[in-house]
XYZ file of C-alpha atoms in Angstrom:
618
model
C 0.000 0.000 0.000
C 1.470 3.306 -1.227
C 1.735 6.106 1.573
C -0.565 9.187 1.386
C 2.518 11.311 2.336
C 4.830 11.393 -0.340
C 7.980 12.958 2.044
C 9.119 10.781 4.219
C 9.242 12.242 8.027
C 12.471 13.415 8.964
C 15.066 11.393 10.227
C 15.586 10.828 13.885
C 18.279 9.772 15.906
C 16.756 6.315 16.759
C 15.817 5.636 13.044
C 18.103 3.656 11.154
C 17.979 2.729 7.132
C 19.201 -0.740 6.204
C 19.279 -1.777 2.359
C 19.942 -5.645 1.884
C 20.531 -6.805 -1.637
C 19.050 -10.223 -2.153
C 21.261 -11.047 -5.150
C 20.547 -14.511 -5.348
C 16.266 -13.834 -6.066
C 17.319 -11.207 -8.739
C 18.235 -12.561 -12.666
C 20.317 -9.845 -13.310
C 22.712 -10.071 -10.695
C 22.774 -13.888 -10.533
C 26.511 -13.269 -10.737
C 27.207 -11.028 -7.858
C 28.361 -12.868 -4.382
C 25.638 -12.493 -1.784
C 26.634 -9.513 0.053
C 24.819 -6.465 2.119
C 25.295 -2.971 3.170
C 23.634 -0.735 5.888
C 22.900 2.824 6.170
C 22.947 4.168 9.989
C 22.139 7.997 10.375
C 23.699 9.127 13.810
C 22.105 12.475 14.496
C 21.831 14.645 18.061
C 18.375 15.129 19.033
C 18.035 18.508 18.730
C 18.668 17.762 14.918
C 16.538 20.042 12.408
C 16.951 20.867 8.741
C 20.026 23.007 8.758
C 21.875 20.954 11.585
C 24.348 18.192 10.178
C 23.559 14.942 10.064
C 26.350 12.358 9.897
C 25.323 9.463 8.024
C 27.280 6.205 8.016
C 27.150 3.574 5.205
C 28.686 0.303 5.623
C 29.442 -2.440 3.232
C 30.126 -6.061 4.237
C 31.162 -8.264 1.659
C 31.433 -12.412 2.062
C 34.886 -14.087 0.540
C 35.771 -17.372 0.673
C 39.539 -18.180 1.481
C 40.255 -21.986 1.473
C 37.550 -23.455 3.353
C 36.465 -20.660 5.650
C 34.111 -18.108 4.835
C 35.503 -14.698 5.976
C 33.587 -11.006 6.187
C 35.014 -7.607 5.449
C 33.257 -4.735 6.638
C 34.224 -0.778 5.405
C 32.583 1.625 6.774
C 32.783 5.693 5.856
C 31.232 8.334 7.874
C 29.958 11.603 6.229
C 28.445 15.063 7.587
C 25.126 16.008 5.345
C 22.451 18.341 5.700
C 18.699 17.603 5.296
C 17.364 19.495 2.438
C 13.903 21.443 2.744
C 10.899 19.012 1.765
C 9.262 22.000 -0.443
C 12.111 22.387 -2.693
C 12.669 18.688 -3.660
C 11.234 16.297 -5.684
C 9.153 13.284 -3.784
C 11.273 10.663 -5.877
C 14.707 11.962 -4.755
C 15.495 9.687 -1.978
C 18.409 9.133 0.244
C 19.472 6.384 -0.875
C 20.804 8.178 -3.936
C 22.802 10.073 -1.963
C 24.313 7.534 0.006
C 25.069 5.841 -3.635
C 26.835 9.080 -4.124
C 28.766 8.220 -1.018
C 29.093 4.914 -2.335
C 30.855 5.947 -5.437
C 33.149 8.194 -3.514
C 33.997 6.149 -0.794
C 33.959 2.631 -2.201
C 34.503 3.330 -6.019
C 31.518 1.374 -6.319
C 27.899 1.456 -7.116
C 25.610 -0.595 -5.383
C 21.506 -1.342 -6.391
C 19.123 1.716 -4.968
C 17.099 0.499 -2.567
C 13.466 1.425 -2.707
C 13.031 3.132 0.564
C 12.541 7.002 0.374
C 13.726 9.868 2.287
C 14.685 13.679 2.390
C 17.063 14.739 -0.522
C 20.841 15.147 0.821
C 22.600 17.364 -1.143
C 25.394 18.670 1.245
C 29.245 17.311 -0.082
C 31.359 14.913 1.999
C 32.641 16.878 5.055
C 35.814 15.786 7.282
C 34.237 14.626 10.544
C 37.408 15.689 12.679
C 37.809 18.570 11.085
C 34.905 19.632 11.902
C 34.921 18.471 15.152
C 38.053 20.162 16.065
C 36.569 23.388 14.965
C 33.801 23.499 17.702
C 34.273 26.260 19.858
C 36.523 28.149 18.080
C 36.747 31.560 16.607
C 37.278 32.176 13.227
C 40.412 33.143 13.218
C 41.649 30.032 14.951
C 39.529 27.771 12.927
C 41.533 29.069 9.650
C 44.628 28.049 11.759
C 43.697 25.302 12.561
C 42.843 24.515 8.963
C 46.240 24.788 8.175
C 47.372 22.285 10.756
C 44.668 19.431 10.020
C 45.371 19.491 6.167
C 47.689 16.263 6.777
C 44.331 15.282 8.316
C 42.885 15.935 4.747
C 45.544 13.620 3.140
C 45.346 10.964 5.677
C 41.583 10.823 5.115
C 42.355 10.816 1.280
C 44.453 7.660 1.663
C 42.102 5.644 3.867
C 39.594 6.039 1.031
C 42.165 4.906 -1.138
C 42.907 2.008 0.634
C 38.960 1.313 1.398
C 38.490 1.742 -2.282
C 41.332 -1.335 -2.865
C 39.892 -2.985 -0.349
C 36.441 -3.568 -2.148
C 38.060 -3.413 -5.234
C 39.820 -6.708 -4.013
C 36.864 -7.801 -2.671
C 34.363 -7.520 -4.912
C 37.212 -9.632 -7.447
C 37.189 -12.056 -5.115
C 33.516 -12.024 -4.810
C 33.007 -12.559 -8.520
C 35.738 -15.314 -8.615
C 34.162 -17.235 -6.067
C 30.810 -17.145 -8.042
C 32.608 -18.277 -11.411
C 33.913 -20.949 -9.347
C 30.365 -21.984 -8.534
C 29.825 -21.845 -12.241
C 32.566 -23.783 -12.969
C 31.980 -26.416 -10.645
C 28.216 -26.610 -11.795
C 29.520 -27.203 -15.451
C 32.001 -29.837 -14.340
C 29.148 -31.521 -12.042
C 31.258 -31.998 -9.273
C 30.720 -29.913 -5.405
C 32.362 -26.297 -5.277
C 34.114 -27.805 -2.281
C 35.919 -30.109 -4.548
C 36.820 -28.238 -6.974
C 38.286 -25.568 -4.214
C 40.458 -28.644 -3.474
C 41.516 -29.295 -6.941
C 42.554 -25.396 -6.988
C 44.245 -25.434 -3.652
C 46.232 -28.124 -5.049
C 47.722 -26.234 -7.662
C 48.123 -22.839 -5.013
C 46.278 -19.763 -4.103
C 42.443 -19.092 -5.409
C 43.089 -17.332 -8.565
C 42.426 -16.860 -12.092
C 45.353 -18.676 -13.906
C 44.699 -21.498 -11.029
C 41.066 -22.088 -11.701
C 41.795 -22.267 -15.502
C 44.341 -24.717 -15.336
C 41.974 -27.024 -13.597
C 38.997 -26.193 -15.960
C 41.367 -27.105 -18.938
C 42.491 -30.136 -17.346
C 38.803 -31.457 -16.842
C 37.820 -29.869 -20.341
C 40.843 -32.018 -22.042
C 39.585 -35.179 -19.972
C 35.947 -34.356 -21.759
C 36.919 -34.406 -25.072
C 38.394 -37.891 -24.798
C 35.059 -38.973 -23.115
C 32.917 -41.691 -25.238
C 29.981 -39.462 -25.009
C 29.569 -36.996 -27.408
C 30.056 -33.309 -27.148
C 26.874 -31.533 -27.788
C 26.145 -28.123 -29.117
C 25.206 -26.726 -25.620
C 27.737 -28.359 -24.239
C 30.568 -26.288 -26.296
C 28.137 -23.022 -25.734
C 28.891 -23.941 -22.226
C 32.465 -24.543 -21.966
C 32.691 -21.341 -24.315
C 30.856 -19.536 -22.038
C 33.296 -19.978 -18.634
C 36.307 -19.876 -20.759
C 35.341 -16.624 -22.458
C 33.461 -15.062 -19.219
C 34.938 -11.543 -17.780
C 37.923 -13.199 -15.730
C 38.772 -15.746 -18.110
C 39.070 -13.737 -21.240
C 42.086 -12.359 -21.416
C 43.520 -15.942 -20.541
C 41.927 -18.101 -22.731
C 42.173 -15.801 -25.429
C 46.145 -15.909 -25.080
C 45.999 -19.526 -25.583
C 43.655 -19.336 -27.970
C 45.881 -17.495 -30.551
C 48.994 -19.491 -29.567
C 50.410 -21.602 -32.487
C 48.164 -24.726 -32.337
C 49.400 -27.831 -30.625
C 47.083 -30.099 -33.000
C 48.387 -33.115 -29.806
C 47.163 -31.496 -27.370
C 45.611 -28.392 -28.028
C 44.681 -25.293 -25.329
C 40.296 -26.027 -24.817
C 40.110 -22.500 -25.565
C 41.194 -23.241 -29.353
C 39.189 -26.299 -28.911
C 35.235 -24.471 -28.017
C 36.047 -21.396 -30.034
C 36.438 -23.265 -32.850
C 33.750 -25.895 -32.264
C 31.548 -23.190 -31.673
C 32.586 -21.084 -34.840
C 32.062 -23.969 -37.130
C 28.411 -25.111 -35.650
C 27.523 -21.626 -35.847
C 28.916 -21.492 -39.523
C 26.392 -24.894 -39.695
C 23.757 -23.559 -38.308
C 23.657 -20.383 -40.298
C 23.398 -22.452 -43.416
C 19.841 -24.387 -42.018
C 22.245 -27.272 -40.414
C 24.067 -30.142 -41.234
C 21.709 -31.797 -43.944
C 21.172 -28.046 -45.938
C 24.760 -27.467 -45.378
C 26.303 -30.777 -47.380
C 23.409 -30.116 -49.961
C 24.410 -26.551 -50.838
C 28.110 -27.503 -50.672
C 27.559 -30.577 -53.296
C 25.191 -28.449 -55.023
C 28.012 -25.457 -55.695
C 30.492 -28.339 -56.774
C 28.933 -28.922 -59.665
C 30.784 -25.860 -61.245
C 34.354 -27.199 -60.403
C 35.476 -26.723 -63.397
C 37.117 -29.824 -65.661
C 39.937 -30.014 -67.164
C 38.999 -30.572 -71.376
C 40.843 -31.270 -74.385
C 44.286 -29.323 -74.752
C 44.131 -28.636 -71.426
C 43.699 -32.316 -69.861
C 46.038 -33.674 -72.302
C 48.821 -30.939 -70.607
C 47.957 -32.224 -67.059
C 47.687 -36.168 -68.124
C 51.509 -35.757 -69.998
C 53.386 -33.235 -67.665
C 54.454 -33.267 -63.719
C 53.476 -30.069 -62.138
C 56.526 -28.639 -61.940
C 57.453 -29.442 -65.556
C 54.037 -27.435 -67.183
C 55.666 -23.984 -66.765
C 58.206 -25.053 -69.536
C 55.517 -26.986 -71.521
C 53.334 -23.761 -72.062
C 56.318 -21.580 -73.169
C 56.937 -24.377 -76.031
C 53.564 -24.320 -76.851
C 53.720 -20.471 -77.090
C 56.632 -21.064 -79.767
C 54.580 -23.134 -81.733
C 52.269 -20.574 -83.033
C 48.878 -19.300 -82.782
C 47.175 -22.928 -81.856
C 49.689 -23.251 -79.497
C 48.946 -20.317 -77.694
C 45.452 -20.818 -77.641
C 46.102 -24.149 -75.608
C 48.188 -22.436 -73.426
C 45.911 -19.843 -72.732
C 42.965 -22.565 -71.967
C 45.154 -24.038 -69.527
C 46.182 -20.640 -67.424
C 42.415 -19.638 -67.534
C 41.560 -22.852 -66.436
C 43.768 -22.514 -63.448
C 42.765 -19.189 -62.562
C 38.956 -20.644 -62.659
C 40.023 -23.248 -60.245
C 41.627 -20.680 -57.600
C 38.511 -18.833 -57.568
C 36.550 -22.060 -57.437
C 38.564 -23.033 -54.046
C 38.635 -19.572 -52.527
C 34.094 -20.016 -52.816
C 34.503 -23.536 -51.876
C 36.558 -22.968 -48.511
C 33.903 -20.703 -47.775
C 31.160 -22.974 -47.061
C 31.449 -24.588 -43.297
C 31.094 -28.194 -44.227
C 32.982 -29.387 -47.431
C 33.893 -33.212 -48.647
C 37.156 -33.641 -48.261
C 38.420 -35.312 -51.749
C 36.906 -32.102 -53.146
C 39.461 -30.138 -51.281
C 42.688 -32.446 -51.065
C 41.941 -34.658 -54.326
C 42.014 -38.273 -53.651
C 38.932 -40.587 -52.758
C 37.569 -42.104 -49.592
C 35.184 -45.185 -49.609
C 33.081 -43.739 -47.170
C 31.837 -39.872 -47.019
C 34.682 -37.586 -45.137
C 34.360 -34.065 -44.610
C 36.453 -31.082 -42.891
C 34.818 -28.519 -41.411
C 36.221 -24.889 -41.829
C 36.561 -21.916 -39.700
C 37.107 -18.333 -41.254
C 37.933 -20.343 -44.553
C 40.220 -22.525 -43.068
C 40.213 -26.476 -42.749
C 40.212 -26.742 -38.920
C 38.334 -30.193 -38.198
C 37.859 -33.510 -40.406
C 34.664 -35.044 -39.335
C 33.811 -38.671 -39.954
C 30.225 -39.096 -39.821
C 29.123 -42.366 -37.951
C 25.873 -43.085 -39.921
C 28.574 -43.211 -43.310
C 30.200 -46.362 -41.682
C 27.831 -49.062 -42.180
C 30.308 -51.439 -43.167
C 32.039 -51.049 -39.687
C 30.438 -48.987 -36.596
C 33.413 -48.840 -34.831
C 35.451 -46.667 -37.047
C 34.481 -43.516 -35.299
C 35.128 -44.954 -32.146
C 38.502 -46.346 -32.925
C 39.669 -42.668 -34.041
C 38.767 -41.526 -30.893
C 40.077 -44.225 -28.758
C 43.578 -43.641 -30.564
C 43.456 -40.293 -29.171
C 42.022 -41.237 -25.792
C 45.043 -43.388 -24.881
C 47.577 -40.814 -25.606
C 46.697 -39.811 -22.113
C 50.456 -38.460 -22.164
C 50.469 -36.768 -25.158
C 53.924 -38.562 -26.244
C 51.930 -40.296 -29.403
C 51.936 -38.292 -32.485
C 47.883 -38.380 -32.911
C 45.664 -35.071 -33.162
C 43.104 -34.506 -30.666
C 40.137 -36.658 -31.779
C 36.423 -35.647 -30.261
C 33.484 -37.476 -30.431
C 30.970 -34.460 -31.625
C 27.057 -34.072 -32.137
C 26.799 -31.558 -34.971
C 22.731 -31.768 -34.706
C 20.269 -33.959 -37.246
C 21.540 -37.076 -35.546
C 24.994 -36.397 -37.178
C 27.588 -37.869 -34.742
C 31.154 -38.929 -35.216
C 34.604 -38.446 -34.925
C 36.245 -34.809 -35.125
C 40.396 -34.670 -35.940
C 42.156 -31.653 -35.632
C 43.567 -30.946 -39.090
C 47.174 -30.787 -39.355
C 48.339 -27.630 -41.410
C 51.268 -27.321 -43.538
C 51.948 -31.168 -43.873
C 53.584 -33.497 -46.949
C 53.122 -36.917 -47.358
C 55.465 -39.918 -47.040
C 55.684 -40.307 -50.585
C 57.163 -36.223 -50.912
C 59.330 -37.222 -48.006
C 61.052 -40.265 -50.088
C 60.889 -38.278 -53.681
C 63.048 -35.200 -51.866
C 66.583 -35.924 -52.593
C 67.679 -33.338 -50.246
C 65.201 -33.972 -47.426
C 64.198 -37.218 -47.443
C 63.110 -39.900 -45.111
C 66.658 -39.935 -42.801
C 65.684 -36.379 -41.815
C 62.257 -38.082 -39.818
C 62.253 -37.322 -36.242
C 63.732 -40.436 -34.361
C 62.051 -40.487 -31.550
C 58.767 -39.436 -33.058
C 58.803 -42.382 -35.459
C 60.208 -44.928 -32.533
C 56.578 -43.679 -30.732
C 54.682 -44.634 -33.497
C 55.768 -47.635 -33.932
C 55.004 -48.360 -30.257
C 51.188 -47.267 -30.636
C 50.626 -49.412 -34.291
C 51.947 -52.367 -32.131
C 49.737 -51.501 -29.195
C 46.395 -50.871 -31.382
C 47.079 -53.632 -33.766
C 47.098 -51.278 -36.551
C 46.168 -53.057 -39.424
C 46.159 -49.831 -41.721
C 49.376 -47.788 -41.759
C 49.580 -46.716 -45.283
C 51.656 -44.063 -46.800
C 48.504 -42.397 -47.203
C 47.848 -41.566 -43.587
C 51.705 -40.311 -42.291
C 52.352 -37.170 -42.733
C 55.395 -34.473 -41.967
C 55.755 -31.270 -41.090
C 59.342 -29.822 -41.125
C 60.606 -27.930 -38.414
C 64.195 -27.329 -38.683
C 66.314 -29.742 -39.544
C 63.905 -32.664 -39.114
C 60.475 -33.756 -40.452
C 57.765 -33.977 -37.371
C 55.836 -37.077 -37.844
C 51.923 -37.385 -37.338
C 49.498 -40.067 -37.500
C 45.803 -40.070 -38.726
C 43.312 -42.453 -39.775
C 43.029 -45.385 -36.926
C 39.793 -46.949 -37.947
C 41.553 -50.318 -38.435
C 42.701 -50.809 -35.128
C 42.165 -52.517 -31.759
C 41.607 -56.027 -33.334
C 38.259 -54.958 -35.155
C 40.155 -56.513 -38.490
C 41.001 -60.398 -37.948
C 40.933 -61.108 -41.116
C 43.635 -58.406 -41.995
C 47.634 -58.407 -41.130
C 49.414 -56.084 -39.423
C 50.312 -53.288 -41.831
C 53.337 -50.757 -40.967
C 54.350 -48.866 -44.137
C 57.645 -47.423 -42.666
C 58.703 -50.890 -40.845
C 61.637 -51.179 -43.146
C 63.280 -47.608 -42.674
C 66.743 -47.522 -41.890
C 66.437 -44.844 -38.716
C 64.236 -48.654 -37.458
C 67.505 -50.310 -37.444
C 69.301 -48.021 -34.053
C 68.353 -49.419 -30.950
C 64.923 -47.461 -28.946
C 65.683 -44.132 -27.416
C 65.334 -44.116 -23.441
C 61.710 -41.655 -23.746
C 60.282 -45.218 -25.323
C 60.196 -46.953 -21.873
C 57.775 -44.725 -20.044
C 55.351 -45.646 -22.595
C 55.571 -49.470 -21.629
C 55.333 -48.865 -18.107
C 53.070 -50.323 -15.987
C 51.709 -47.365 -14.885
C 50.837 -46.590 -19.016
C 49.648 -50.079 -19.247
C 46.986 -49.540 -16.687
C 45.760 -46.232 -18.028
C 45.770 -47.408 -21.601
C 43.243 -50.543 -19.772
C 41.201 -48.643 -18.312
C 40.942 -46.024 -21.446
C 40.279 -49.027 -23.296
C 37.561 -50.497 -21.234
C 35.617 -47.169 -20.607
C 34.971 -46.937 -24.492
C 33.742 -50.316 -24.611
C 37.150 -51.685 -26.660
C 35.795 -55.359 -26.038
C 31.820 -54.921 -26.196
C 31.778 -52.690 -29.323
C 33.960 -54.998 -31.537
C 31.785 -57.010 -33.456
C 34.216 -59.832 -33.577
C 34.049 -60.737 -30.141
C 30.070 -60.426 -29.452
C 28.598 -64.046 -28.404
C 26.125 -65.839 -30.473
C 22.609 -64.792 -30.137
C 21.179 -68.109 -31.642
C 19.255 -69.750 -28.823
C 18.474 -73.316 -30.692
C 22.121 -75.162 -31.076
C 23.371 -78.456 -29.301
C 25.160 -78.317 -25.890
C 28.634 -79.537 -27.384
C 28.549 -76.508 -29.761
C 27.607 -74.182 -26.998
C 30.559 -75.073 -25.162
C 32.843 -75.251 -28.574
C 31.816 -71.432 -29.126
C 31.969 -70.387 -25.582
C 35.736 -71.886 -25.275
C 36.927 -70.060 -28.880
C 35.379 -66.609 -27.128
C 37.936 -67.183 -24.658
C 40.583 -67.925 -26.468
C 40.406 -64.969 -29.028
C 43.855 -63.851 -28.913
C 43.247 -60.332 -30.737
C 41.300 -59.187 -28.095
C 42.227 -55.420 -28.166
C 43.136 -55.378 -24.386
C 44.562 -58.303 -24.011
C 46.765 -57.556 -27.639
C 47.616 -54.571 -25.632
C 49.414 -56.327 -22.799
C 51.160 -59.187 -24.807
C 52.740 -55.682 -27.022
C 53.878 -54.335 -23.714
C 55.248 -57.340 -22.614
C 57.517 -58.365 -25.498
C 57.537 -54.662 -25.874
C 59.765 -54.679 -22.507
C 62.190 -57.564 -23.394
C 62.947 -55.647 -26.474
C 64.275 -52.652 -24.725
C 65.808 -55.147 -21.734
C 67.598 -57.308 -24.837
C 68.751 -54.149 -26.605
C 66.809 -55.238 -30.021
C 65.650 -52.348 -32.244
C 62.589 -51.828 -33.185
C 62.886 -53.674 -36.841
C 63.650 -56.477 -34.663
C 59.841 -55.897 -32.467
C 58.131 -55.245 -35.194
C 59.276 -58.816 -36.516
C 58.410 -60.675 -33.526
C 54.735 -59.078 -33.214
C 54.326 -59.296 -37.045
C 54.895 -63.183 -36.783
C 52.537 -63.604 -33.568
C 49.992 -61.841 -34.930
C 50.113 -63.628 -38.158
C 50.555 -67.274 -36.602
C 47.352 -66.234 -34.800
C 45.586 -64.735 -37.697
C 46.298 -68.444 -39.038
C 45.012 -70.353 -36.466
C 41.537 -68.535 -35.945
């Protein structure tokens, strides 16, 4: 019910004015710390309009260090003057002048409550100034003006420091909020993840994003798939006011396609669903896409025949000679250049679109349907589509799990995610690998050729296409990136892998290089250890390595005889390609290797014949 008197009566010295802000029932300031402040007036009682008033505003403000919740209080005091109720507006309350005091004292501004009062309109005063001046004449009141202005100073400091004192707090009260955030995303207790912080040191920025990007990296090696909301999410935290300038830094860093900073990760997730989405989704996306390739242009007559009967690097010469030949001649040659320029401008439109197959960008043809999503026109993702694998189901899964176990990062795989792109499109998302040449590039360059491979990064990968029973190591999927003096080797392209091919032999494409032929470099044995060989176990196991391989699911026909029963029951448990158990027998023989000094030509050998003696037997 509204009151009939629109002034408020004036303020006694028993009355006090207390404004609590209930942030936690209002959506705007959902991410402000609960907190209060209180507005005392302390007046005499003969107080009337043109007698000062001191009024008193205090600000208490809740921060959590380590497990204990701790209160600061600042307080300010300030000498006013009631204005006259005739002269002011109804709807100019006190509160906005103690938001005035606010500002000055706190370098803050708080909500207004709604609680009305008498206009103050007199400045900030000094309290023991004035106070000192009581009784005095004029003349000593100027003096002693001159004496107190160190009192001015001093008063101008203490505001300084109360204003860095709420400064600090109110940080501190928006970093414990993200934290709430943070540990609401993560689905763990706040208390916990204050634990996983305190672990790592004090309760600050840079410490609450390194955990964050440690459970963020765990995520994207999860089985589940990363929804749309979920990288809105992530993107969200990561991006928020006190992350920002943080995540952005890593962000821009060159990209570590192993193990790259989450902040690359969601901002460029979210950029290329967004690109997606703006296109009507997934299905419009690949139909506009296919749609535009049908003006790639093709290669005809003069022109193909130049392409079909000269190397790349030998056309340049071809057209001058067919310049020299006359007025045909140049006609062919200027079909071919125009044809070129055609095809430029075809790939700069192409590179544009967010979704694109990926033959029509690199050449070359896949059995099944891959694509590489783009970001600002560049290839950023290759994306796998589950639904395309029909033939095998566990494809998608494989190129994940051949991420997942490089738990240490040592393998030379790019970050694989299992991703939701909407319109029941799931599958497998690998970081693209910029600025790469294949193997075959690598053995054709007489001056940089296949001894300039990193050692130890091909020793590695020989390790994991033991582990993983890689039954697909082509030229095809190795490729190089120099740096230096060497070539830096990385792997793509598991979908062959953890025994979901026992009908295929082991296939390593570089097996017979001679860097194969030194003995293994000392970084080899930590990935053979039996601290690795539990993790990669229980990696394995939490993807389902043994229930999703088709080879190894029990018969589902109800009506056979007992003896058979027991005959397929006893070859179930003696598959020997079991992906976890072809794991262990790897790291075993894996060990005697490096304990016998043989390199790894000669362990590649021995688990080339046991797998094929097995292959034989089953």
């Amino acid at each position: 019910m509204n009151d009939p008197n629109p002034f408020p009566k004036p303020i006694s010295s028993s009355q006090s004015f207390v404004s609590e802000n209930n942030f936690e029932s209002k959506e705007s300031n959902k991410e402000h710390p609960v907190g209060g402040r209180s507005y005392q007036t302390l007046t005499p009682p003969n107080s009337n309009e043109n007698n000062p008033v001191e009024l008193t505003a205090t600000k208490t403000i809740n921060v959590v260090e380590g497990s204990s919740k701790i209160s600061f209080r600042s307080q300010t005091t300030s000498s006013i003057r009631i204005g006259s109720p005739d002269t002011r507006s109804p709807i100019e309350s006190l509160d906005r002048r103690i938001e005035q005091i606010e500002i000055n004292t706190f370098g803050i501004q708080e909500s207004q409550s709604n609680q009305f009062s008498h206009f103050i309109d007199l400045p900030l005063a000094n309290k023991r100034t004035r106070k000192s001046n009581e009784g005095k004449s004029e003349f000593e009141q100027q003096k002693k003006s001159v004496k107190t202005s160190s009192d001015a100073e001093e008063d101008q400091q203490v505001k300084l420091s109360l204003k860095q004192t709420v400064s600090n707090s109110t940080a501190l009260e928006r970093l414990e909020n993200l934290c709430v955030r943070v540990a609401q995303n993560l689905k763990i207790s706040n208390e916990d993840l204050q634990r996983l912080i305190s672990a790592k040191g004090n309760l600050n920025t840079a410490n609450l994003l390194a955990v964050y990007n440690e459970r963020l990296s765990a995520r994207f090696r999860e089985e589940a798939p990363i929804t749309e909301q979920e990288i809105r999410d992530m993107h969200s935290i990561l991006f928020s006011p006190l992350l920002a300038d943080l995540s952005e830094q890593e962000a821009t860093l060159p990209i570590n396609v192993i193990n790259p900073a989450p902040a690359f990760v969601c901002k460029s997730l979210l950029n290329c669903l967004e690109s997606i989405e703006n296109r009507g989704g997934y299905t419009s996306s690949i139909e506009e896409v296919k749609e535009f390739s049908l003006s790639e242009p093709k290669p005809e007559g003069g022109v193909k025949a130049i392409i079909n009967n000269n190397t790349e690097e030998g056309i340049p010469a071809f057209l001058e000679i067919l310049r020299g030949m006359g007025e045909k001649g140049g006609i062919v040659a200027d079909a071919y250049e125009k044809y070129v320029d055609d095809k430029v401008q075809y790939r700069t439109q192409l590179q544009k679109f967010p979704i694109i197959e990926s033959s029509q960008l690199f050449g070359g043809g896949n059995v099944n349907e891959v694509y590489t999503l783009t970001d600002e026109g560049k290839p950023q993702w290759i994306f796998k589509p589950a639904n395309n694998f029909k033939n095998n189901p566990t494809i998608c899964k494989n190129e994940q799990m051949a991420s997942c176990i490089n738990y240490h990062n040592q393998f030379r795989v790019p970050l694989t995610v299992l991703i939701d792109l909407g319109e029941g499109a799931v599958g497998s998302a690998q970081l693209f690998v910029p600025d790469c040449v294949k193997y075959g590039n690598v053995q054709e360059n007489e001056n940089f050729g296949l001894d300039r491979i990193h050692l130890l990064d091909l020793q590695k990968m020989v390790i994991l296409d033991l582990l993983i029973g890689n039954t697909d190591r082509n030229e095809g999927n190795l490729l190089f990136q120099r740096k230096g003096d060497f070539y830096r080797l990385f792997a793509i392209d598991h979908d062959q892998c953890f025994a979901s091919s026992l009908s295929r032999p082991l296939l390593l494409c570089y097996d017979n290089l001679p860097q194969l032929k030194s003995s293994f470099l000392p970084g080899i044995a930590d990935l053979i250890s039996s601290e690795a060989e539990k993790i990669y176990e229980q990696k394995m196991k939490s993807l389902n390595a043994y229930e999703g391989d088709p080879y190894f699911e029990e018969q589902e026909e109800i009506e056979v005889e007992n003896e058979q029963e027991i005959e397929d029951e006893n070859e179930q448990e003696m598959v020997p390609c079991h992906a976890i158990e072809w794991m262990k027998f790897v790291i075993k023989e894996s060990r005697l290797a490096l304990e016998n000094g043989e390199t790894p030509i000669q362990l590649i050998r021995t688990i080339k014949s046991e797998w094929q003696n097995r292959l034989n037997f089953y």
